[in-house]
Amino acid sequence: MIRNKNLLILVLIPLLLGEAKAQAKDTLHLESLAQAIELLEGKHQGLEAARLRHQAAQQMRHTAYELPRLELGGQYGNMGGAERDLMLEVKQSLPFPTVFGAKRRLLRIQSQQQGAQLALDKQELITVLRTLYEGIRYQEYRARTIAQLDSTYADYVRLSELRHRSGVAKSSELRLSQLKRGKIAQQMSECLLTLEETSRQMASLLGHKGVVRIALDRELIPLKLPREVELNSLEHNAGLRLSSIRIEEARAERRHTKASLLPEITLGYENSSAVGMHEIGGREVWQGLGKRFSSYYLGLSIPLDLGTSRAKLRAERLEIQAREHAHEQLRSDLEAALCSAQEAYRMRLKQYEYYKYEAQPTAEEVLRVADRNFRSGEISYLEYLEALETMTEVRLSYLESCYQLSLAVIHIHSLTHL
């Protein structure tokens, strides 16, 4: 039964880790994170929707000088006497000239706001993508390490069987070795399940129906920061920039409201007839429809303020203050988060360096000595098993430290957007 399990694991591992060429048509192979980001930018529907909203806001900037509709009218009939007259009129209302500048500024800021929203959406999705990508790498290497440990445990299960048949070892030693190997198999199953779930999440993010397989290096290398990130790096934060633009939008809306309270100008032109007998130069003259008389009209539309305008301006001023307070709070929260992220990064880096340069070499040396002494009969199986379990724990902890260090780097990048 144990040998059948060995055969099953040996068959499944290359397929699930992507070391052999997958035959399934729903497998997406990625060579690098850059390739994954390129696919994300091209296929994610949410990003496409944000791009379209940005383009729509850019198009709206061309409406800054929109005018009210031109009014055309006419009258025909007995307007001033027994004869029928024909009158034509044209009227056009014009906002006060400062309205156009205020509206143009408002639309420009709203376009910038949609651009900042697009940048924020993109950065958040890239952060999720990076996290999933590192999760797949971690689970792949973890499964590979567990498979190697399983092979080591398998060797000593066979050795325990030989020792038991020869009468050197008790049956409890054989059962213990099989139990420990079964625990490794359970860890493998959990690892492969997590790998499959993470892979499908990443495939869904990239708009692919299936799973994702990524190319692996010889060993898991964590992400590292090229330098310490200072607090002023928050100036690149897309969320902070969006918050700043929203303040400018509220100010622009208030300026537009003020400009809209100024009088509207109305221009008009009227062309009419005066059919009938009229005294011109001391004599009666007949005027028909062909004789036209023109006049021009200039008017002002003054809003009657019953307190509503003042209330609206006060409300908009309060909205500006609210957005300013929210912006400062966001900056404070981001600065605190960045400080915590830097501390977490330094701690994760120390853990990684400890496992890489101290714990792992020491555990490997202890296992080599224990292996030699066990084979020569100088130590018992339980003593050797303790050394093997220590090595297993150290190797898996090393991979965990790599993964946690990469997550710390991704978190700092998500805050600084560098």
XYZ file of C-alpha atoms in Angstrom:
418
model
C 0.000 0.000 0.000
C 2.838 2.376 0.869
C 4.550 1.657 -2.410
C 1.324 2.391 -4.302
C 1.141 5.753 -2.540
C 4.723 6.438 -3.550
C 3.895 5.724 -7.176
C 0.828 7.988 -7.039
C 2.820 10.908 -5.633
C 5.604 10.433 -8.168
C 3.034 10.580 -10.969
C 1.050 13.559 -9.651
C 3.817 15.885 -8.512
C 5.326 16.679 -11.947
C 1.851 17.390 -13.312
C 0.742 19.604 -10.458
C 4.020 21.490 -10.200
C 4.181 22.175 -13.908
C 7.567 20.471 -14.355
C 6.233 18.414 -17.238
C 4.420 19.857 -20.253
C 0.755 20.120 -19.380
C -1.646 18.600 -21.850
C -4.767 20.416 -20.658
C -5.971 23.227 -22.920
C -7.080 25.373 -19.968
C -3.573 25.881 -18.570
C -2.021 29.328 -18.899
C 1.792 29.293 -18.753
C 3.547 32.431 -17.525
C 7.258 33.093 -17.802
C 7.405 36.132 -15.533
C 5.423 38.559 -13.395
C 5.821 41.205 -16.115
C 3.951 38.952 -18.535
C 1.178 38.476 -15.975
C 0.876 42.251 -15.461
C 0.683 42.776 -19.212
C -2.168 40.266 -19.451
C -3.924 41.897 -16.513
C -3.778 45.342 -18.105
C -5.125 44.016 -21.378
C -7.884 41.656 -20.235
C -9.279 42.770 -16.884
C -12.819 44.057 -17.406
C -12.733 46.305 -14.361
C -9.663 48.126 -15.693
C -11.293 48.459 -19.097
C -14.360 50.014 -17.448
C -12.121 52.483 -15.578
C -10.352 53.383 -18.844
C -13.692 54.059 -20.548
C -14.829 56.277 -17.675
C -11.579 58.210 -17.963
C -12.078 58.625 -21.718
C -15.664 59.756 -21.129
C -14.462 62.397 -18.648
C -11.881 63.593 -21.171
C -14.593 63.964 -23.797
C -16.731 65.949 -21.358
C -14.009 68.616 -21.232
C -15.119 69.671 -24.704
C -18.532 70.654 -23.302
C -17.172 73.533 -21.196
C -18.466 76.154 -23.614
C -21.881 74.620 -24.144
C -24.582 77.236 -24.717
C -28.293 77.102 -23.945
C -30.549 76.332 -26.890
C -31.222 79.076 -29.415
C -34.872 80.123 -29.307
C -36.628 80.713 -32.652
C -40.183 81.979 -32.680
C -42.739 83.575 -34.903
C -46.247 85.063 -34.843
C -48.781 85.576 -37.607
C -52.142 87.164 -37.238
C -53.957 90.260 -36.110
C -51.382 91.501 -33.641
C -51.758 95.280 -33.881
C -54.842 95.917 -35.937
C -57.234 94.565 -38.521
C -54.500 93.508 -40.913
C -52.522 90.306 -40.494
C -48.829 90.742 -39.582
C -45.857 88.364 -39.513
C -43.239 88.573 -36.774
C -40.040 86.499 -36.417
C -37.802 86.538 -33.345
C -34.517 84.971 -32.236
C -33.352 84.797 -28.599
C -30.204 83.435 -27.048
C -29.379 83.239 -23.353
C -25.688 83.410 -22.368
C -24.267 82.543 -18.975
C -22.055 85.160 -17.420
C -18.597 84.824 -19.077
C -16.884 83.629 -15.865
C -19.114 80.525 -15.874
C -17.252 79.100 -18.859
C -13.868 79.301 -17.168
C -15.215 77.786 -13.931
C -16.915 74.933 -15.788
C -13.791 74.270 -17.876
C -11.679 73.983 -14.722
C -14.242 71.708 -13.055
C -14.373 69.334 -16.036
C -10.578 69.238 -16.246
C -10.304 68.280 -12.580
C -13.020 65.640 -12.967
C -11.043 64.173 -15.868
C -7.935 64.083 -13.656
C -9.998 62.405 -10.952
C -11.001 59.596 -13.291
C -7.356 59.224 -14.338
C -6.312 58.952 -10.686
C -9.085 56.426 -10.066
C -7.806 54.374 -13.000
C -4.269 54.474 -11.569
C -5.563 53.414 -8.145
C -7.628 50.534 -9.557
C -4.658 49.374 -11.596
C -2.283 49.530 -8.624
C -4.669 47.613 -6.363
C -5.114 44.878 -8.969
C -1.359 44.625 -9.518
C -0.919 44.234 -5.755
C -3.432 41.374 -5.746
C -1.710 39.855 -8.774
C 1.728 40.058 -7.148
C 0.379 38.443 -3.986
C -1.177 35.569 -5.931
C 1.964 35.174 -8.060
C 4.179 34.908 -4.975
C 1.644 32.562 -3.380
C 1.878 30.216 -6.359
C 5.691 30.349 -6.292
C 5.700 29.603 -2.567
C 3.310 26.661 -2.830
C 5.201 25.270 -5.836
C 8.522 25.285 -3.984
C 6.876 24.020 -0.810
C 5.388 21.083 -2.713
C 8.769 20.397 -4.301
C 10.464 20.436 -0.876
C 7.820 18.182 0.651
C 8.273 15.762 -2.247
C 12.014 15.626 -1.545
C 11.359 15.053 2.152
C 8.835 12.371 1.282
C 11.544 10.600 -0.692
C 13.838 10.748 2.344
C 11.114 9.389 4.603
C 10.391 6.646 2.046
C 14.029 5.501 2.191
C 13.854 5.106 5.924
C 10.477 3.405 5.833
C 12.111 0.769 3.644
C 15.102 0.649 5.989
C 12.759 0.223 8.946
C 11.047 -2.646 7.131
C 14.397 -4.356 6.593
C 15.423 -3.790 10.219
C 12.058 -5.140 11.365
C 12.281 -8.276 9.201
C 15.823 -8.902 10.391
C 14.729 -8.521 13.993
C 16.889 -5.480 14.676
C 13.972 -3.050 15.069
C 10.666 -3.406 16.837
C 7.352 -3.191 15.037
C 6.670 0.144 16.781
C 9.623 1.671 14.929
C 8.126 0.624 11.588
C 4.683 1.961 12.482
C 6.188 5.229 13.668
C 8.120 5.711 10.417
C 4.967 4.999 8.388
C 2.978 7.416 10.543
C 5.508 10.182 10.035
C 5.512 9.641 6.297
C 1.723 9.729 6.275
C 1.914 13.149 7.930
C 4.175 14.350 5.103
C 1.662 13.026 2.552
C -1.085 14.981 4.300
C 1.000 18.163 4.105
C 1.484 17.500 0.394
C -2.261 17.191 -0.170
C -2.956 20.462 1.643
C -0.183 22.215 -0.282
C -1.469 21.022 -3.654
C -5.031 22.043 -2.789
C -3.901 25.552 -1.815
C -1.802 25.746 -4.973
C -4.773 24.812 -7.142
C -7.055 27.377 -5.470
C -4.481 30.166 -5.779
C -3.820 29.230 -9.387
C -7.497 29.454 -10.298
C -7.871 32.799 -8.516
C -4.988 34.201 -10.538
C -6.409 32.765 -13.772
C -9.746 34.437 -13.033
C -7.977 37.734 -12.378
C -6.294 37.450 -15.784
C -9.565 36.663 -17.543
C -8.615 33.028 -18.178
C -10.854 30.034 -17.551
C -8.587 27.382 -16.128
C -5.399 27.370 -14.086
C -2.057 29.166 -14.196
C 1.405 27.639 -14.190
C 4.484 29.812 -13.782
C 8.116 29.194 -14.623
C 10.310 28.416 -11.607
C 13.957 29.096 -10.847
C 16.254 26.622 -9.148
C 15.349 28.001 -5.728
C 12.837 30.344 -4.170
C 14.312 33.854 -4.104
C 12.265 36.390 -2.123
C 11.567 39.931 -3.240
C 13.727 42.598 -1.642
C 13.618 46.360 -1.461
C 16.490 48.058 -3.282
C 16.604 50.738 -0.579
C 14.765 52.008 2.449
C 11.532 53.772 1.509
C 11.122 57.189 3.086
C 7.828 58.747 4.144
C 7.925 61.241 1.272
C 7.478 58.281 -1.059
C 3.791 58.489 -0.179
C 3.532 61.331 -2.690
C 3.302 58.614 -5.349
C 0.410 56.891 -3.586
C -2.537 56.787 -6.004
C -5.113 56.853 -3.216
C -3.542 59.962 -1.679
C -3.395 61.649 -5.089
C -7.055 60.796 -5.716
C -7.978 62.287 -2.346
C -6.085 65.494 -3.185
C -7.863 65.781 -6.542
C -11.246 65.322 -4.830
C -10.458 68.402 -2.713
C -9.696 70.374 -5.862
C -12.939 69.099 -7.376
C -14.957 70.395 -4.400
C -13.251 73.788 -4.687
C -13.908 73.922 -8.421
C -17.575 73.035 -7.849
C -17.881 75.925 -5.378
C -16.309 78.348 -7.866
C -18.718 77.108 -10.525
C -21.645 77.631 -8.172
C -20.507 81.191 -7.452
C -20.166 81.939 -11.153
C -23.619 80.469 -11.826
C -25.180 82.966 -9.381
C -24.214 85.887 -11.607
C -26.891 87.266 -14.000
C -27.520 85.598 -17.318
C -27.413 87.735 -20.439
C -30.209 87.427 -22.972
C -29.755 88.688 -26.539
C -32.672 88.944 -28.958
C -33.542 90.024 -32.456
C -37.056 90.694 -33.747
C -38.226 91.202 -37.324
C -41.853 92.133 -37.916
C -44.229 93.767 -40.381
C -46.792 96.522 -39.927
C -49.384 95.855 -42.637
C -51.729 98.824 -43.337
C -51.772 102.524 -44.097
C -49.119 104.557 -42.309
C -48.328 108.250 -42.459
C -44.784 108.731 -43.713
C -43.476 112.222 -44.512
C -46.920 113.782 -44.294
C -48.673 111.355 -46.607
C -50.441 108.011 -46.278
C -48.423 105.018 -47.507
C -49.494 101.375 -47.685
C -47.090 98.917 -46.017
C -47.285 95.223 -46.936
C -45.644 92.088 -45.536
C -42.510 92.808 -47.598
C -41.715 95.895 -45.558
C -39.870 94.663 -42.484
C -38.958 96.391 -39.242
C -36.148 95.163 -36.991
C -35.391 95.574 -33.290
C -32.817 94.206 -30.866
C -33.185 93.016 -27.310
C -30.747 92.922 -24.388
C -31.776 91.606 -20.987
C -30.382 90.301 -17.704
C -31.775 87.342 -15.756
C -31.079 88.062 -12.103
C -31.577 85.186 -9.638
C -33.769 85.994 -6.667
C -31.795 84.747 -3.678
C -34.056 83.721 -0.833
C -31.167 82.211 1.137
C -30.833 79.076 -0.971
C -27.633 80.222 -2.683
C -25.944 81.096 0.590
C -26.960 77.735 2.028
C -25.589 75.927 -0.999
C -22.271 77.794 -0.785
C -22.008 77.038 2.938
C -22.691 73.367 2.264
C -20.001 73.277 -0.421
C -17.522 74.996 1.906
C -18.218 72.377 4.558
C -17.740 69.642 1.950
C -14.308 71.102 1.114
C -13.358 71.070 4.793
C -14.600 67.499 5.154
C -12.483 66.334 2.222
C -9.440 68.183 3.582
C -9.816 66.463 6.963
C -10.285 63.088 5.275
C -7.161 63.719 3.181
C -5.045 64.513 6.230
C -6.371 61.472 8.046
C -5.580 59.291 5.038
C -2.037 60.672 4.915
C -1.598 60.019 8.639
C -2.915 56.462 8.282
C -0.637 55.787 5.302
C 2.406 57.134 7.144
C 1.639 54.873 10.113
C 1.038 51.924 7.801
C 4.317 52.569 5.982
C 6.247 52.738 9.257
C 4.690 49.442 10.342
C 5.393 47.911 6.931
C 9.048 48.953 7.136
C 9.376 47.408 10.588
C 7.696 44.228 9.361
C 10.059 44.121 6.385
C 13.133 44.434 8.596
C 11.822 41.699 10.874
C 11.006 39.390 7.926
C 14.443 40.066 6.440
C 16.138 39.027 9.695
C 14.038 35.863 9.817
C 14.930 35.030 6.227
C 18.645 35.615 6.806
C 18.544 33.500 9.978
C 16.966 30.512 8.229
C 19.142 30.875 5.134
C 22.529 31.435 6.720
C 22.180 29.813 10.157
C 19.288 27.446 10.741
C 19.274 25.665 7.383
C 23.044 24.921 7.148
C 23.057 23.785 10.783
C 20.037 21.508 10.300
C 21.577 19.994 7.154
C 24.805 19.249 9.008
C 22.905 17.725 11.954
C 20.937 15.522 9.554
C 24.103 14.370 7.745
C 25.716 13.383 11.041
C 22.531 11.693 12.266
C 22.218 9.803 8.969
C 25.766 8.530 9.196
C 25.435 7.537 12.865
C 22.065 5.885 12.284
C 23.386 3.776 9.433
C 26.360 2.743 11.571
C 24.071 1.902 14.497
C 25.429 4.570 16.838
C 22.033 6.237 17.394
C 18.488 4.906 17.533
C 15.778 5.468 14.965
C 13.993 7.879 17.281
C 17.117 10.024 17.525
C 17.469 10.017 13.760
C 13.756 10.782 13.348
C 14.138 13.799 15.614
C 16.945 15.138 13.391
C 14.846 14.504 10.266
C 11.829 16.287 11.709
C 14.035 19.244 12.666
C 15.340 19.428 9.106
C 11.788 19.233 7.750
C 10.630 22.054 9.995
C 13.629 24.247 9.140
C 13.265 23.783 5.374
C 9.567 24.589 5.417
C 10.150 27.537 7.760
C 12.796 28.841 5.375
C 10.291 28.789 2.511
C 7.727 30.477 4.746
C 10.254 33.212 5.598
C 10.886 33.787 1.877
C 7.165 34.094 1.238
C 6.544 36.434 4.172
C 9.473 38.636 3.104
C 8.008 38.898 -0.403
C 4.593 39.815 1.036
C 6.224 42.552 3.136
C 7.850 43.986 -0.003
C 4.548 43.847 -1.907
C 2.811 45.659 0.948
C 5.392 48.480 0.903
C 5.041 48.775 -2.865
C 1.257 48.979 -2.480
C 1.699 51.943 -0.128
C 4.402 53.827 -2.012
C 3.459 52.834 -5.591
C 7.123 52.984 -6.560
